[in-house]
């Protein structure tokens, strides 16, 4: 039964703007909550009716994520952050599939503000977490449109069907565009049930999912119009640069701004100080009429610092201490399966592997534009965690959450760095210190490198116990700086397992870095298993496969159970496509590796080819196989895999950092090198076929097995084992 | 500071500039052509590449003073030029991921093609090796340039 009353109720809950239909995310998530928990539907606060679609103001705006406008154009307000991983296109296609929308009329908008947990982006989870929600949103909205059309035509609903942005009537030429229908939508009273039980399409009927749909953002990128936060331009906006304490946790004693204030364009110089518990460094902000003037002013500042506890930290000593701890510390046990008596094994093999600190060096330097207005504030920023920015501003500046407005922009890379939110808080602190000026604070590249939240240093010692040449036990002991924790993922069929970790204090702030702990452990585990295979005179592929029983599921207690069939499938596919075992010429070799990425339930395997050419270590080809479940967009999966390979190659050859007296020595792309086009090998990506009911993670899958495949190939080419990254560019220095 | 006229994408821009300011910041902050990106400030990454009298240069490494009287072309002007089809090749090969370096990549590619309309693969790699991409789009950049050259012999 449909009534005007229920329609009003729905409009209150969903908002009707400019005659268009807006479906709110809170509303939809609550519906999903009901499906999952089978609880009573929660009482929802009515959503505001927006006067001007996406351009209106108010914290409630972020909850409105799907809008059909009277002209038939459909806007998806992205609640996942676009940083190049392709959510704009992937998530749009999931929605459009069930909505039976015209793909060309689907557009993405970036969210205005964000307070809910769902707005953090990371861990290769955006697509897998939004899959069900967006399908239901599309299918639900399609049913409302069909109902509206049936009513206009006074026919039964089942005489109508939706296709390509229109509702059609069977057996006639009648059709109504979605835009023509939004004004007459009537919502049934039991819409919660409808949402929960809305029929979804069979995979075999998918028209968009599984196709190489072209990116929604690339046309703007190639014309220079993509709205990065660094490109924000607002009336009365000033530019800011910050001179920060070079050593983490140091403090500002005093400063002299005389020369800086003489620089043309410099308007104001203010110190900033915050609680270091949130990683904000003491600093001095230069406010100017251009970024250039602010940078120049910063260079002219004279500051005196108390460098604090990290001033004496030396990398060499830090690493030596880590190796020492590995020998003498027992560590905290994080995994123990099967009681292991050393006397049961007749042979042990053990090696340690060092994965260094790593810089992000996103192409877009960190930046945020902030306007502190006393009891409220507004920010324009590219971020993987808008909710964390809001929490931090509330905590440090005392502005209530509902009065903090964050305009989220896509960014030039994220790779985990933009999950740390300190730069955003810092820019708001600068705005406040500058007396409420609207300021765009931009890191120089030197700031971006020196004050990076580095991937933590990690040292892994693996030890395997063998009986009659068969693995009986595996132990992993890990020393890591400040962050994360040992994963201890052992997917090979070894009866007795243990893992332990020793946390040490590093010299600076650390954070998420694409693939996170799977980098160090993928590198070490797969280099180690390769060494074991060689020491046992087994073929590295055959040895791995002998320890990967089909149909096994292994629980690492991390998000999802490891599906050994899928892992094995990726390994078998890459071995086939990468022509594992083919004859290689002199001074060249192949390496193989496989690793799961359990945060997103994706699996990656790699065959790398390495050749020594005129003493240079050249990676000549990388073949990767990815199992990411149901594939939404094969070309985007390939993009992500290509990117993961290049990311890992940069880290293999140029990763790490150096510091003296707690100060990062690297400063820009001349000394923090990354892979360039003329060093990039041929990269071939293959996607595993499977029957998974949904998509899984992609973005962080290809990197981890690449490290080990390349290092194992170096061994095959040279007979030298790599147990420490980064490696030299030449064979003679290896 | 001086009143200066610059010619960008065949249009005249007049304003008061610090003549020592790098062209990059004049484009981005003073004029508002933000398609040209800041990446490193020391001519190491190529994100700020523009054409100056037809040659690809890093706009962070040249002052406003040195740009006076020159023909400056930025990414914003490409759509109306004969290199629109290079942008199309970028779309066809689905090159960009985050996209931040791509203005510079495209401008470097135009610079290459202007000076050498039919480059070998080695010449392409050499010319493009000054442009960094952290997303790893290099294989597709190479494909897009090759495909443009093939259809514009």
Coordinates of N, CA and C in Angstrom, one line a residue, chain A residues 69-177:
Chain A
X69 N 19.0 13.5 -11.2 CA 18.5 14.8 -11.5 C 17.5 14.8 -12.6
X70 N 16.6 15.8 -12.6 CA 15.5 15.8 -13.6 C 16.0 15.6 -15.0
X71 N 17.2 16.0 -15.3 CA 17.7 15.9 -16.7 C 18.3 14.5 -17.0
X72 N 18.1 13.6 -16.0 CA 18.5 12.2 -16.2 C 19.9 11.9 -15.8
X73 N 20.7 12.9 -15.5 CA 22.1 12.7 -15.0 C 22.1 12.2 -13.6
X74 N 23.0 11.2 -13.3 CA 23.0 10.6 -12.0 C 24.4 10.9 -11.4
X75 N 24.3 11.3 -10.2 CA 25.6 11.7 -9.4 C 25.8 10.7 -8.3
X76 N 27.0 10.1 -8.3 CA 27.3 9.3 -7.1 C 28.3 10.1 -6.3
X77 N 27.9 10.4 -5.1 CA 28.8 11.1 -4.2 C 29.8 10.1 -3.6
X78 N 31.0 10.2 -3.9 CA 32.0 9.1 -3.5 C 32.2 9.2 -2.0
X79 N 31.9 8.1 -1.3 CA 32.3 8.0 0.1 C 33.6 7.3 0.3
X80 N 34.2 6.8 -0.8 CA 35.5 6.3 -0.7 C 36.4 7.3 -1.4
X81 N 37.6 7.4 -1.0 CA 38.5 8.5 -1.4 C 39.3 8.1 -2.7
X82 N 39.2 8.9 -3.7 CA 39.9 8.7 -5.0 C 41.3 9.2 -4.9
X83 N 42.3 8.3 -5.0 CA 43.7 8.7 -4.9 C 44.5 8.0 -6.1
X84 N 43.7 7.6 -7.1 CA 44.3 7.0 -8.2 C 44.0 5.5 -8.4
X85 N 43.4 4.9 -7.3 CA 43.2 3.5 -7.3 C 41.9 3.1 -8.1
X86 N 41.1 4.1 -8.5 CA 40.0 3.9 -9.5 C 38.7 3.7 -8.9
X87 N 38.5 4.1 -7.6 CA 37.1 3.9 -7.0 C 36.0 4.7 -7.7
X88 N 36.4 5.8 -8.3 CA 35.4 6.6 -9.0 C 34.7 5.8 -10.1
X89 N 35.4 5.0 -10.8 CA 34.9 4.2 -11.9 C 34.3 2.9 -11.4
X90 N 35.1 2.2 -10.6 CA 34.7 0.9 -10.1 C 33.4 1.0 -9.3
X91 N 33.3 1.9 -8.4 CA 32.1 2.0 -7.6 C 30.9 2.5 -8.4
X92 N 31.1 3.4 -9.3 CA 30.1 3.8 -10.2 C 29.5 2.7 -11.0
X93 N 30.3 1.8 -11.5 CA 29.8 0.8 -12.4 C 29.0 -0.2 -11.6
X94 N 29.3 -0.4 -10.3 CA 28.5 -1.4 -9.5 C 27.1 -0.8 -9.3
X95 N 27.1 0.5 -9.0 CA 25.8 1.1 -8.8 C 25.0 1.1 -10.1
X96 N 25.7 1.5 -11.2 CA 25.0 1.6 -12.5 C 24.4 0.3 -13.0
X97 N 25.2 -0.8 -12.7 CA 24.8 -2.1 -13.1 C 23.4 -2.4 -12.6
X98 N 23.2 -2.3 -11.3 CA 21.9 -2.7 -10.8 C 20.8 -1.6 -11.1
X99 N 21.2 -0.4 -11.2 CA 20.2 0.7 -11.5 C 19.8 0.6 -13.0
X100 N 20.5 -0.1 -13.8 CA 20.2 -0.2 -15.2 C 20.3 1.3 -15.8
X101 N 21.4 1.9 -15.3 CA 21.6 3.3 -15.7 C 22.3 3.4 -17.0
X102 N 22.3 4.6 -17.7 CA 23.1 4.9 -18.8 C 24.5 5.3 -18.3
X103 N 25.5 4.5 -18.6 CA 26.8 4.7 -18.1 C 27.3 6.1 -18.4
X104 N 27.0 6.6 -19.6 CA 27.5 7.9 -19.9 C 26.9 9.0 -19.1
X105 N 25.8 8.7 -18.4 CA 25.1 9.7 -17.6 C 25.5 9.6 -16.1
X106 N 26.4 8.7 -15.8 CA 26.8 8.6 -14.4 C 28.0 9.5 -14.2
X107 N 28.0 10.3 -13.1 CA 29.1 11.2 -12.7 C 29.4 11.0 -11.3
X108 N 30.7 11.3 -11.0 CA 31.1 11.2 -9.6 C 31.4 12.6 -9.0
X109 N 31.1 12.7 -7.7 CA 31.3 14.0 -7.0 C 32.1 13.6 -5.7
X110 N 32.9 14.4 -5.3 CA 33.7 14.1 -4.1 C 33.0 14.7 -2.9
X111 N 33.1 13.9 -1.8 CA 32.2 14.2 -0.6 C 32.6 15.6 0.0
X112 N 31.6 16.2 0.6 CA 31.8 17.5 1.2 C 32.4 17.4 2.6
X113 N 31.9 16.5 3.4 CA 32.4 16.3 4.7 C 32.1 14.9 5.2
X114 N 32.7 14.6 6.3 CA 32.7 13.2 6.6 C 32.9 12.9 8.1
X115 N 32.0 12.2 8.6 CA 32.1 11.9 10.0 C 32.0 10.4 10.3
X116 N 31.7 9.6 9.3 CA 31.5 8.2 9.7 C 32.7 7.3 9.3
X117 N 32.8 6.2 10.0 CA 33.9 5.3 9.8 C 34.0 4.8 8.3
X118 N 32.9 4.8 7.6 CA 32.9 4.3 6.3 C 33.8 5.2 5.3
X119 N 34.1 6.3 5.8 CA 34.8 7.2 4.9 C 36.3 7.1 5.0
X120 N 36.9 6.2 5.8 CA 38.3 6.0 5.7 C 38.5 5.0 4.5
X121 N 39.7 5.3 3.9 CA 40.0 4.5 2.7 C 41.3 3.9 2.8
X122 N 41.4 2.6 2.8 CA 42.7 1.9 2.9 C 42.5 0.4 2.9
X123 N 43.6 -0.3 2.9 CA 43.6 -1.7 3.1 C 43.0 -2.5 1.9
X124 N 42.9 -1.9 0.8 CA 42.3 -2.5 -0.4 C 40.9 -3.0 -0.1
X125 N 40.1 -2.2 0.5 CA 38.8 -2.7 0.9 C 37.6 -1.9 0.3
X126 N 37.9 -0.8 -0.4 CA 36.8 0.0 -0.8 C 35.7 -0.7 -1.6
X127 N 36.1 -1.4 -2.6 CA 35.2 -2.1 -3.5 C 34.5 -3.3 -2.8
X128 N 35.3 -4.0 -2.0 CA 34.7 -5.2 -1.4 C 33.7 -4.7 -0.3
X129 N 33.9 -3.6 0.4 CA 33.0 -3.1 1.4 C 31.8 -2.5 0.8
X130 N 31.9 -1.9 -0.4 CA 30.7 -1.2 -1.0 C 29.9 -2.0 -2.0
X131 N 30.4 -3.2 -2.2 CA 29.8 -4.0 -3.3 C 28.3 -4.3 -3.0
X132 N 28.0 -4.8 -1.9 CA 26.6 -5.1 -1.6 C 25.7 -3.8 -1.4
X133 N 26.3 -2.9 -0.7 CA 25.6 -1.6 -0.5 C 25.2 -0.9 -1.8
X134 N 26.1 -0.8 -2.7 CA 25.9 -0.1 -3.9 C 25.0 -0.9 -4.9
X135 N 25.1 -2.2 -4.9 CA 24.2 -3.0 -5.7 C 22.7 -2.8 -5.2
X136 N 22.6 -2.9 -3.9 CA 21.2 -2.7 -3.3 C 20.7 -1.3 -3.6
X137 N 21.6 -0.3 -3.5 CA 21.1 1.0 -3.7 C 20.6 1.2 -5.2
X138 N 21.4 0.6 -6.1 CA 21.0 0.6 -7.5 C 19.7 -0.1 -7.7
X139 N 19.6 -1.3 -7.2 CA 18.4 -2.1 -7.5 C 17.2 -1.5 -6.8
X140 N 17.3 -1.0 -5.6 CA 16.2 -0.4 -4.9 C 15.7 0.8 -5.6
X141 N 16.6 1.6 -6.1 CA 16.2 2.9 -6.8 C 15.5 2.5 -8.1
X142 N 16.0 1.5 -8.7 CA 15.4 1.1 -10.0 C 14.0 0.6 -9.8
X143 N 13.7 -0.1 -8.7 CA 12.3 -0.5 -8.4 C 11.4 0.7 -8.2
X144 N 11.9 1.7 -7.5 CA 11.1 2.9 -7.3 C 10.8 3.6 -8.6
X145 N 11.8 3.6 -9.5 CA 11.5 4.2 -10.8 C 10.5 3.4 -11.6
X146 N 10.6 2.1 -11.6 CA 9.6 1.3 -12.3 C 8.2 1.5 -11.7
X147 N 8.1 1.5 -10.4 CA 6.8 1.8 -9.8 C 6.2 3.1 -10.3
X148 N 7.1 4.1 -10.3 CA 6.6 5.4 -10.7 C 6.1 5.4 -12.2
X149 N 6.8 4.7 -13.0 CA 6.4 4.6 -14.4 C 5.1 3.8 -14.6
X150 N 5.0 2.7 -13.8 CA 3.8 1.9 -13.9 C 2.6 2.7 -13.5
X151 N 2.8 3.5 -12.5 CA 1.7 4.3 -12.0 C 1.2 5.4 -13.1
X152 N 2.2 6.0 -13.7 CA 1.9 7.0 -14.8 C 1.2 6.3 -15.9
X153 N 1.5 5.1 -16.3 CA 0.9 4.4 -17.4 C -0.3 3.6 -17.0
X154 N -0.6 3.6 -15.7 CA -1.6 2.7 -15.1 C -1.6 1.3 -15.6
X155 N -0.4 0.8 -15.5 CA -0.2 -0.7 -15.8 C 0.4 -1.4 -14.6
X156 N 0.4 -2.7 -14.6 CA 1.1 -3.4 -13.5 C 2.6 -3.2 -13.6
X157 N 3.3 -3.3 -12.5 CA 4.8 -3.1 -12.4 C 5.5 -4.2 -13.3
X158 N 4.9 -5.4 -13.3 CA 5.6 -6.4 -14.1 C 5.5 -6.2 -15.6
X159 N 4.7 -5.2 -16.0 CA 4.6 -4.9 -17.4 C 5.8 -4.0 -17.8
X160 N 6.6 -3.6 -16.8 CA 7.6 -2.6 -17.1 C 9.0 -3.2 -16.8
X161 N 10.0 -2.7 -17.5 CA 11.4 -3.0 -17.2 C 12.3 -1.8 -17.4
X162 N 13.4 -1.9 -16.7 CA 14.4 -0.8 -16.8 C 15.6 -1.2 -17.7
X163 N 16.0 -0.2 -18.5 CA 17.2 -0.5 -19.3 C 17.8 0.9 -19.7
X164 N 19.1 0.9 -19.5 CA 19.9 2.1 -20.0 C 19.3 3.5 -19.7
X165 N 18.8 3.6 -18.5 CA 18.4 4.9 -18.0 C 16.9 5.2 -18.3
X166 N 16.2 4.2 -18.8 CA 14.7 4.4 -19.1 C 13.9 3.2 -18.5
X167 N 12.7 3.6 -18.2 CA 11.7 2.5 -17.9 C 10.9 2.3 -19.1
X168 N 10.8 1.0 -19.6 CA 10.1 0.7 -20.8 C 8.8 -0.1 -20.4
X169 N 7.9 0.0 -21.3 CA 6.7 -0.9 -21.2 C 6.8 -2.0 -22.2
X170 N 6.6 -3.3 -21.6 CA 6.7 -4.4 -22.5 C 5.6 -4.3 -23.6
X171 N 6.0 -4.7 -24.8 CA 5.1 -4.8 -25.9 C 4.6 -3.4 -26.4
X172 N 5.3 -2.4 -26.1 CA 5.0 -1.1 -26.6 C 6.3 -0.2 -26.8
X173 N 6.1 0.9 -27.4 CA 7.3 1.8 -27.6 C 7.4 2.8 -26.5
X174 N 6.5 2.7 -25.5 CA 6.5 3.7 -24.4 C 7.7 3.6 -23.6
X175 N 8.3 4.7 -23.2 CA 9.4 4.7 -22.3 C 9.5 6.0 -21.6
X176 N 10.0 6.0 -20.4 CA 10.2 7.2 -19.6 C 11.6 7.3 -19.0
X177 N 12.3 8.4 -19.2 CA 13.6 8.5 -18.7 C 13.6 8.6 -17.2

